[in-house]
């Protein structure tokens, strides 16, 4: 397709238009000008180009401005214009899924994790599953934006590799982005899990009015993804948000990190200690000491009222609330979301603890409320967000300039 040349058609302005349409649903050109601050002329050029690419469609709906006003045609996102692949690379599990341009999941699978597997073998395995899922979803490769790949630990986004990952040491220094690009023959970008989860929240339209947002992600580790005025905050090396590394001082767990007092492994360890000491509980822990399956069992028992499990989860939630409170006060947040597999069952128990702490102690609450919620896709937030990052990267580029 031909893209109309215009000095106003830039990646930034394309992003503004598409993000507003995606977040708010059908809107008119006049509303887009009001929401984005762009001129009517720029809006006309941008919309014409995006309609030509098939990314936007005229919905057939009209909105009226008055008895003599000309009805305004409403614009919507075309979900079938492109699709994207999200891959969450984890030590215990790898989640692979395909989404449409609106972020709806079209196909999904989960395979064995990367903790002790050869990186080259894993990349080939993932690429094979990507091909299968695209077929299952009925998506042609010519509309695939690419693969959004997210991984735990500290990343080198310039090199496309993992700098440090305690749960996957075999992957440190491995050029995973380039390896995935070659194996899949698809454009690939690399990012961290919390950043992806935050973008997934934004892309889903769950937080369209948030000015300063944080997604707290808990899987094997705990991290935070930050969105300020709709833009991701990455930090100087794109490794902002390792919340689990925050150390506590001056209490009975002085000097320990958030992960060491509140993470799944810490909760599982305290459960074993309590059971060994004779505490009564309905919990049956794993024979192989798997802390993540143990945490899931404890969370389920807590939801059903098991006293020991409730106490363990509430202790973890108290520490998480301390960390969230600090973030809210430092960054003046107005929105916090919880995402990640560890919150799938336990999230409903963490939320009220955090909400109460923020109501009582957050400086931000003196001026505005702080919304606390679970992510729309709690378990798959990072993989859905990874696909959203790749979609945004692709959609922000006109067809004439896209490199595949």
Coordinates of C-alpha atoms in Angstrom, one line a residue:
X1 CA 0.0 0.0 0.0
X2 CA 1.1 3.6 -0.6
X3 CA 1.6 5.8 2.4
X4 CA 0.9 9.5 1.7
X5 CA 4.0 11.6 2.4
X6 CA 3.6 14.2 5.1
X7 CA 6.0 15.9 7.5
X8 CA 3.4 15.4 10.2
X9 CA 3.5 11.6 9.9
X10 CA 6.0 10.7 12.5
X11 CA 6.3 7.6 14.8
X12 CA 5.3 9.9 17.7
X13 CA 2.2 11.3 16.1
X14 CA 1.2 7.9 14.8
X15 CA 1.5 6.5 18.3
X16 CA -0.7 9.4 19.7
X17 CA -3.5 8.7 17.2
X18 CA -3.5 4.9 17.5
X19 CA -3.1 4.9 21.3
X20 CA -6.1 7.2 21.7
X21 CA -8.3 5.2 19.3
X22 CA -7.3 2.0 21.0
X23 CA -7.8 3.2 24.5
X24 CA -11.0 5.1 24.0
X25 CA -12.8 3.2 21.3
X26 CA -14.5 4.9 18.3
X27 CA -13.6 8.6 18.3
X28 CA -14.0 11.4 15.7
X29 CA -11.2 13.3 14.1
X30 CA -12.2 16.4 16.1
X31 CA -12.0 14.4 19.3
X32 CA -8.5 13.1 18.3
X33 CA -7.3 16.7 17.8
X34 CA -8.6 17.6 21.2
X35 CA -7.1 14.6 22.9
X36 CA -3.7 14.8 21.2
X37 CA -3.1 18.5 20.8
X38 CA -2.3 18.0 17.1
X39 CA -3.8 20.4 14.4
X40 CA -6.8 19.4 12.4
X41 CA -4.5 19.4 9.3
X42 CA -2.1 16.9 10.9
X43 CA -5.0 14.8 12.1
X44 CA -6.4 14.7 8.5
X45 CA -3.1 13.6 7.0
X46 CA -2.4 11.0 9.7
X47 CA -5.9 9.5 9.6
X48 CA -5.8 9.3 5.8
X49 CA -2.5 7.4 5.9
X50 CA -3.6 5.1 8.7
X51 CA -6.9 4.3 6.9
X52 CA -4.8 3.6 3.7
X53 CA -2.7 1.1 5.7
X54 CA -5.9 -0.6 7.1
X55 CA -4.8 0.2 10.7
X56 CA -7.9 2.4 11.2
X57 CA -11.4 1.9 9.9
X58 CA -14.4 4.2 9.7
X59 CA -16.9 2.3 11.9
X60 CA -20.1 3.6 10.2
X61 CA -21.1 5.3 13.4
X62 CA -21.8 9.0 13.6
X63 CA -21.9 11.5 16.5
X64 CA -23.9 14.7 16.2
X65 CA -22.8 18.1 17.6
X66 CA -26.2 19.8 17.4
X67 CA -29.2 20.4 15.3
X68 CA -27.2 22.2 12.6
X69 CA -23.9 20.5 13.1
X70 CA -22.5 18.1 10.6
X71 CA -22.3 14.5 11.9
X72 CA -18.8 13.3 12.7
X73 CA -17.6 10.0 11.4
X74 CA -16.1 7.8 14.1
X75 CA -12.8 5.9 13.7
X76 CA -11.9 2.6 15.2
X77 CA -8.8 0.3 15.3
X78 CA -8.9 -2.6 12.8
X79 CA -7.9 -5.6 15.0
X80 CA -7.2 -7.7 11.9
X81 CA -4.7 -5.3 10.4
X82 CA -1.8 -7.0 12.1
X83 CA -1.0 -9.6 14.7
X84 CA 1.9 -10.0 17.1
X85 CA 3.7 -12.8 19.0
X86 CA 4.5 -12.5 22.7
X87 CA 7.0 -14.8 24.4
X88 CA 7.6 -14.8 28.1
X89 CA 10.9 -16.6 28.7
X90 CA 10.9 -18.0 32.2
X91 CA 13.0 -20.4 34.3
X92 CA 10.1 -22.8 34.9
X93 CA 7.7 -22.1 32.1
X94 CA 7.7 -20.3 28.7
X95 CA 4.5 -18.8 27.6
X96 CA 3.9 -18.1 23.8
X97 CA 0.9 -16.4 22.4
X98 CA -0.5 -14.6 19.4
X99 CA -2.6 -11.4 19.7
X100 CA -4.4 -9.3 17.2
X101 CA -3.9 -5.5 16.8
X102 CA -6.3 -4.8 19.6
X103 CA -4.5 -7.1 22.0
X104 CA -7.0 -10.0 22.1
X105 CA -5.3 -13.4 22.5
X106 CA -5.9 -15.6 19.4
X107 CA -3.8 -18.6 20.4
X108 CA -1.6 -19.6 23.4
X109 CA 0.6 -22.4 24.7
X110 CA 3.0 -23.0 27.5
X111 CA 6.2 -25.1 27.3
X112 CA 8.9 -26.3 29.6
X113 CA 11.1 -23.5 31.0
X114 CA 14.6 -22.4 30.2
X115 CA 16.3 -22.9 33.6
X116 CA 18.5 -25.9 32.7
X117 CA 18.1 -26.1 28.9
X118 CA 20.6 -25.1 26.2
X119 CA 19.6 -21.6 24.9
X120 CA 20.0 -22.6 21.3
X121 CA 17.7 -25.6 21.8
X122 CA 15.1 -23.4 23.6
X123 CA 15.1 -20.7 20.8
X124 CA 14.5 -23.3 18.1
X125 CA 11.7 -24.9 20.2
X126 CA 10.0 -21.5 20.7
X127 CA 10.3 -20.7 17.0
X128 CA 8.7 -24.0 16.1
X129 CA 5.8 -23.3 18.4
X130 CA 5.4 -19.8 17.0
X131 CA 4.8 -21.3 13.6
X132 CA 2.3 -23.7 14.9
X133 CA 0.4 -21.0 16.8
X134 CA 0.2 -18.7 13.8
X135 CA -1.4 -21.6 11.9
X136 CA -3.8 -22.3 14.7
X137 CA -4.7 -18.6 14.9
X138 CA -5.2 -18.5 11.1
X139 CA -2.7 -15.6 10.7
X140 CA -0.6 -15.1 7.5
X141 CA 3.0 -14.2 8.1
X142 CA 2.8 -11.0 6.0
X143 CA 0.7 -9.3 8.8
X144 CA 2.8 -10.5 11.7
X145 CA 4.5 -7.5 13.4
X146 CA 7.1 -9.7 14.9
X147 CA 8.0 -11.3 18.3
X148 CA 8.1 -9.4 21.6
X149 CA 10.4 -11.4 23.9
X150 CA 10.5 -10.7 27.6
X151 CA 13.0 -12.2 30.1
X152 CA 13.8 -12.0 33.8
X153 CA 16.9 -10.3 35.2
X154 CA 19.0 -7.4 34.1
X155 CA 19.1 -6.9 30.4
X156 CA 21.3 -5.3 27.8
X157 CA 18.7 -4.0 25.3
X158 CA 21.4 -2.7 22.9
X159 CA 23.1 -6.1 22.6
X160 CA 19.8 -8.0 22.9
X161 CA 21.0 -10.2 25.8
X162 CA 20.5 -11.0 29.4
X163 CA 23.2 -9.4 31.6
X164 CA 22.3 -11.2 34.9
X165 CA 19.6 -13.7 35.8
X166 CA 19.9 -15.7 39.0
X167 CA 17.2 -18.1 37.9
X168 CA 18.7 -18.7 34.4
X169 CA 22.5 -18.3 34.7
X170 CA 23.1 -20.3 31.5
X171 CA 21.5 -17.5 29.5
X172 CA 23.8 -14.7 30.7
X173 CA 25.5 -13.1 27.7
X174 CA 23.6 -15.2 25.2
X175 CA 22.4 -13.0 22.2
X176 CA 18.8 -14.1 22.6
X177 CA 17.2 -11.4 20.5
X178 CA 19.3 -12.1 17.4
X179 CA 19.0 -15.9 17.9
X180 CA 15.2 -15.6 18.0
X181 CA 15.1 -13.4 15.0
X182 CA 17.1 -15.8 13.0
X183 CA 15.3 -18.9 14.2
X184 CA 11.8 -17.4 13.5
X185 CA 12.6 -15.2 10.5
X186 CA 10.6 -12.5 12.3
X187 CA 11.5 -9.1 13.7
X188 CA 12.2 -9.5 17.4
X189 CA 12.6 -7.1 20.3
X190 CA 13.7 -7.8 23.9
X191 CA 12.4 -6.2 27.1
X192 CA 11.8 -7.0 30.7
X193 CA 8.7 -8.6 32.2
X194 CA 7.5 -5.7 34.3
X195 CA 7.9 -3.2 31.5
X196 CA 5.9 -5.5 29.2
X197 CA 3.2 -6.0 31.8
X198 CA 2.8 -2.3 32.2
X199 CA 2.5 -1.8 28.5
X200 CA 0.0 -4.6 28.4
X201 CA -2.1 -2.7 30.9
X202 CA -1.9 0.4 28.8
X203 CA -2.6 -1.3 25.5
X204 CA -5.6 -3.1 26.9
X205 CA -7.2 0.3 27.7
X206 CA -7.4 -0.6 31.4
X207 CA -5.6 2.6 32.5
X208 CA -6.4 5.3 29.9
X209 CA -6.6 8.1 32.4
X210 CA -3.6 7.3 34.6
X211 CA -1.0 10.0 34.7
X212 CA 1.6 8.0 36.7
X213 CA 1.2 4.3 36.7
X214 CA 3.1 1.3 38.1
X215 CA 2.6 -2.4 37.4
X216 CA 4.0 -4.6 40.2
X217 CA 4.9 -7.9 38.7
X218 CA 5.5 -11.0 40.8
X219 CA 6.6 -14.3 39.3
X220 CA 9.8 -15.9 40.6
X221 CA 11.0 -12.3 41.3
X222 CA 9.3 -9.0 42.0
X223 CA 9.7 -6.0 39.7
X224 CA 7.9 -2.8 38.7
X225 CA 7.0 -1.4 35.3
X226 CA 6.5 2.4 35.1
X227 CA 4.3 4.4 32.8
X228 CA 4.4 8.2 33.0
X229 CA 1.8 10.1 31.0
X230 CA 1.5 7.1 28.7
X231 CA 5.2 6.7 28.1
X232 CA 7.3 3.9 29.5
X233 CA 10.0 5.0 32.0
X234 CA 13.0 2.7 31.5
X235 CA 15.9 4.4 33.3
X236 CA 19.5 5.1 32.1
X237 CA 20.1 1.4 31.1
X238 CA 16.5 0.3 30.6
X239 CA 16.6 -1.7 33.8
X240 CA 14.3 0.4 36.0
X241 CA 12.1 -1.3 38.5
X242 CA 13.9 -4.2 40.2
X243 CA 11.6 -3.8 43.2
X244 CA 12.6 -7.2 44.7
X245 CA 16.2 -5.9 45.3
X246 CA 15.0 -3.2 47.8
X247 CA 16.4 -3.9 51.3
X248 CA 14.6 -3.5 54.5
X249 CA 16.3 -2.1 57.6
X250 CA 15.5 -1.8 61.2
X251 CA 13.1 -4.7 61.8
X252 CA 13.3 -8.3 62.6
X253 CA 14.3 -9.1 59.0
X254 CA 16.8 -6.3 58.8
X255 CA 19.0 -6.2 55.7
X256 CA 16.9 -8.7 53.7
X257 CA 15.5 -7.8 50.2
X258 CA 11.8 -7.6 49.4
X259 CA 12.1 -10.9 47.5
X260 CA 13.8 -12.5 50.5
X261 CA 10.9 -11.5 52.8
X262 CA 7.9 -11.4 50.5
X263 CA 8.6 -13.4 47.3
X264 CA 7.1 -16.9 46.6
X265 CA 10.3 -18.6 47.7
X266 CA 10.3 -16.8 51.1
X267 CA 6.6 -17.7 51.7
X268 CA 7.2 -21.3 50.9
X269 CA 10.2 -21.5 53.1
X270 CA 8.3 -20.0 56.1
X271 CA 5.5 -22.5 55.5
X272 CA 7.9 -25.4 55.7
X273 CA 9.4 -24.0 58.9
X274 CA 6.0 -23.6 60.4
X275 CA 4.8 -27.1 59.5
X276 CA 8.0 -28.6 60.9
X277 CA 7.4 -26.7 64.1
X278 CA 4.0 -28.4 64.4
X279 CA 1.6 -25.7 63.0
X280 CA -1.7 -27.1 61.9
X281 CA -2.6 -26.5 58.3
X282 CA -4.5 -28.0 55.3
X283 CA -1.5 -27.3 53.1
X284 CA 0.3 -30.2 51.4
X285 CA 3.7 -29.0 50.2
X286 CA 5.5 -30.6 47.2
X287 CA 7.9 -33.5 47.7
X288 CA 10.6 -31.8 45.5
X289 CA 10.5 -28.5 47.4
X290 CA 9.4 -26.5 44.4
X291 CA 8.8 -23.1 46.0
X292 CA 6.5 -21.9 43.2
X293 CA 4.1 -24.8 43.2
X294 CA 4.2 -24.5 47.0
X295 CA 3.3 -20.8 46.9
X296 CA 0.3 -21.6 44.6
X297 CA -0.9 -24.2 47.1
X298 CA -0.5 -21.8 50.0
X299 CA -2.3 -19.0 48.1
X300 CA -5.2 -21.4 47.3
X301 CA -5.4 -22.5 51.0
X302 CA -5.3 -18.8 52.1
X303 CA -8.3 -18.0 49.8
X304 CA -10.2 -20.8 51.5
X305 CA -9.3 -19.5 55.0
X306 CA -6.5 -21.7 56.2
X307 CA -5.2 -19.7 59.2
X308 CA -1.5 -20.5 58.6
X309 CA -1.7 -19.7 54.9
X310 CA -3.6 -16.5 55.5
X311 CA -1.0 -15.3 58.0
X312 CA 1.9 -16.1 55.5
X313 CA 0.2 -14.3 52.6
X314 CA -0.7 -11.3 54.8
X315 CA 2.9 -11.0 56.0
X316 CA 4.1 -11.0 52.4
X317 CA 1.5 -8.5 51.5
X318 CA 2.6 -6.2 54.3
X319 CA 6.1 -6.0 52.9
X320 CA 4.8 -5.5 49.3
X321 CA 2.6 -2.7 50.6
X322 CA 5.7 -1.1 52.2
X323 CA 7.5 -1.1 48.8
X324 CA 4.4 0.1 46.9
X325 CA 3.9 2.9 49.4
X326 CA 7.4 4.1 48.8
X327 CA 6.9 4.1 45.0
X328 CA 3.6 5.9 45.3
X329 CA 5.1 8.6 47.5
X330 CA 8.3 9.1 45.5
X331 CA 6.7 9.1 42.1
X332 CA 3.3 10.5 43.0
X333 CA 1.5 7.6 41.4
X334 CA -2.2 7.6 40.8
X335 CA -2.5 4.0 39.5
X336 CA -1.1 0.6 40.6
X337 CA -1.7 -2.7 39.0
X338 CA -0.7 -6.2 40.2
X339 CA 0.3 -8.8 37.6
X340 CA 2.2 -12.0 37.2
X341 CA 1.6 -15.7 37.9
X342 CA 2.1 -15.3 41.7
X343 CA -0.9 -12.9 41.9
X344 CA -3.2 -15.2 39.9
X345 CA -4.7 -16.7 43.0
X346 CA -3.3 -14.5 45.8
X347 CA -3.9 -11.2 44.2
X348 CA -7.3 -10.7 45.8
X349 CA -5.5 -11.1 49.2
X350 CA -2.7 -8.6 48.4
X351 CA -5.0 -5.8 47.1
X352 CA -6.9 -4.9 50.3
X353 CA -3.6 -4.8 52.3
X354 CA -2.0 -2.4 49.8
X355 CA -5.2 -0.3 49.4
X356 CA -5.5 0.2 53.2
X357 CA -1.8 1.1 53.5
X358 CA -2.1 3.7 50.7
X359 CA -5.3 5.2 52.2
X360 CA -3.6 5.6 55.6
X361 CA -0.1 6.6 54.7
X362 CA 0.3 7.7 51.0
X363 CA 1.1 11.4 50.7
X364 CA -0.5 11.3 47.2
X365 CA -3.8 10.5 48.9
X366 CA -3.8 14.0 50.3
X367 CA -4.3 15.4 46.8
X368 CA -5.8 12.5 44.7
X369 CA -6.8 8.9 45.1
X370 CA -4.6 6.0 44.1
X371 CA -6.4 3.3 42.1
X372 CA -5.2 -0.3 42.9
X373 CA -6.4 -3.2 40.7
X374 CA -5.4 -6.6 39.3
X375 CA -4.3 -6.6 35.7
X376 CA -6.8 -7.7 33.0
X377 CA -4.5 -10.6 32.1
X378 CA -3.0 -11.4 35.5
X379 CA -1.1 -14.6 34.6
X380 CA -0.1 -13.7 31.1
X381 CA 0.4 -10.0 31.6
X382 CA 4.1 -10.1 30.5
X383 CA 3.5 -12.1 27.4
X384 CA 0.5 -10.1 26.3
X385 CA 2.5 -7.0 27.0
X386 CA 5.4 -8.3 25.0
X387 CA 3.1 -8.7 22.0
X388 CA 1.8 -5.2 22.6
X389 CA 5.3 -3.8 22.6
X390 CA 6.1 -5.4 19.3
X391 CA 2.7 -4.2 17.9
X392 CA 3.4 -0.7 19.0
X393 CA 6.9 -0.8 17.6
X394 CA 5.5 -2.0 14.3
X395 CA 2.4 0.2 14.1
X396 CA 4.4 3.3 14.8
X397 CA 6.3 2.8 11.6
X398 CA 4.6 3.5 8.3
X399 CA 4.4 0.5 5.9
X400 CA 6.9 2.2 3.5
X401 CA 9.6 2.3 6.1
X402 CA 9.0 -1.0 8.0
X403 CA 11.9 -3.5 7.9
X404 CA 11.1 -7.2 8.1

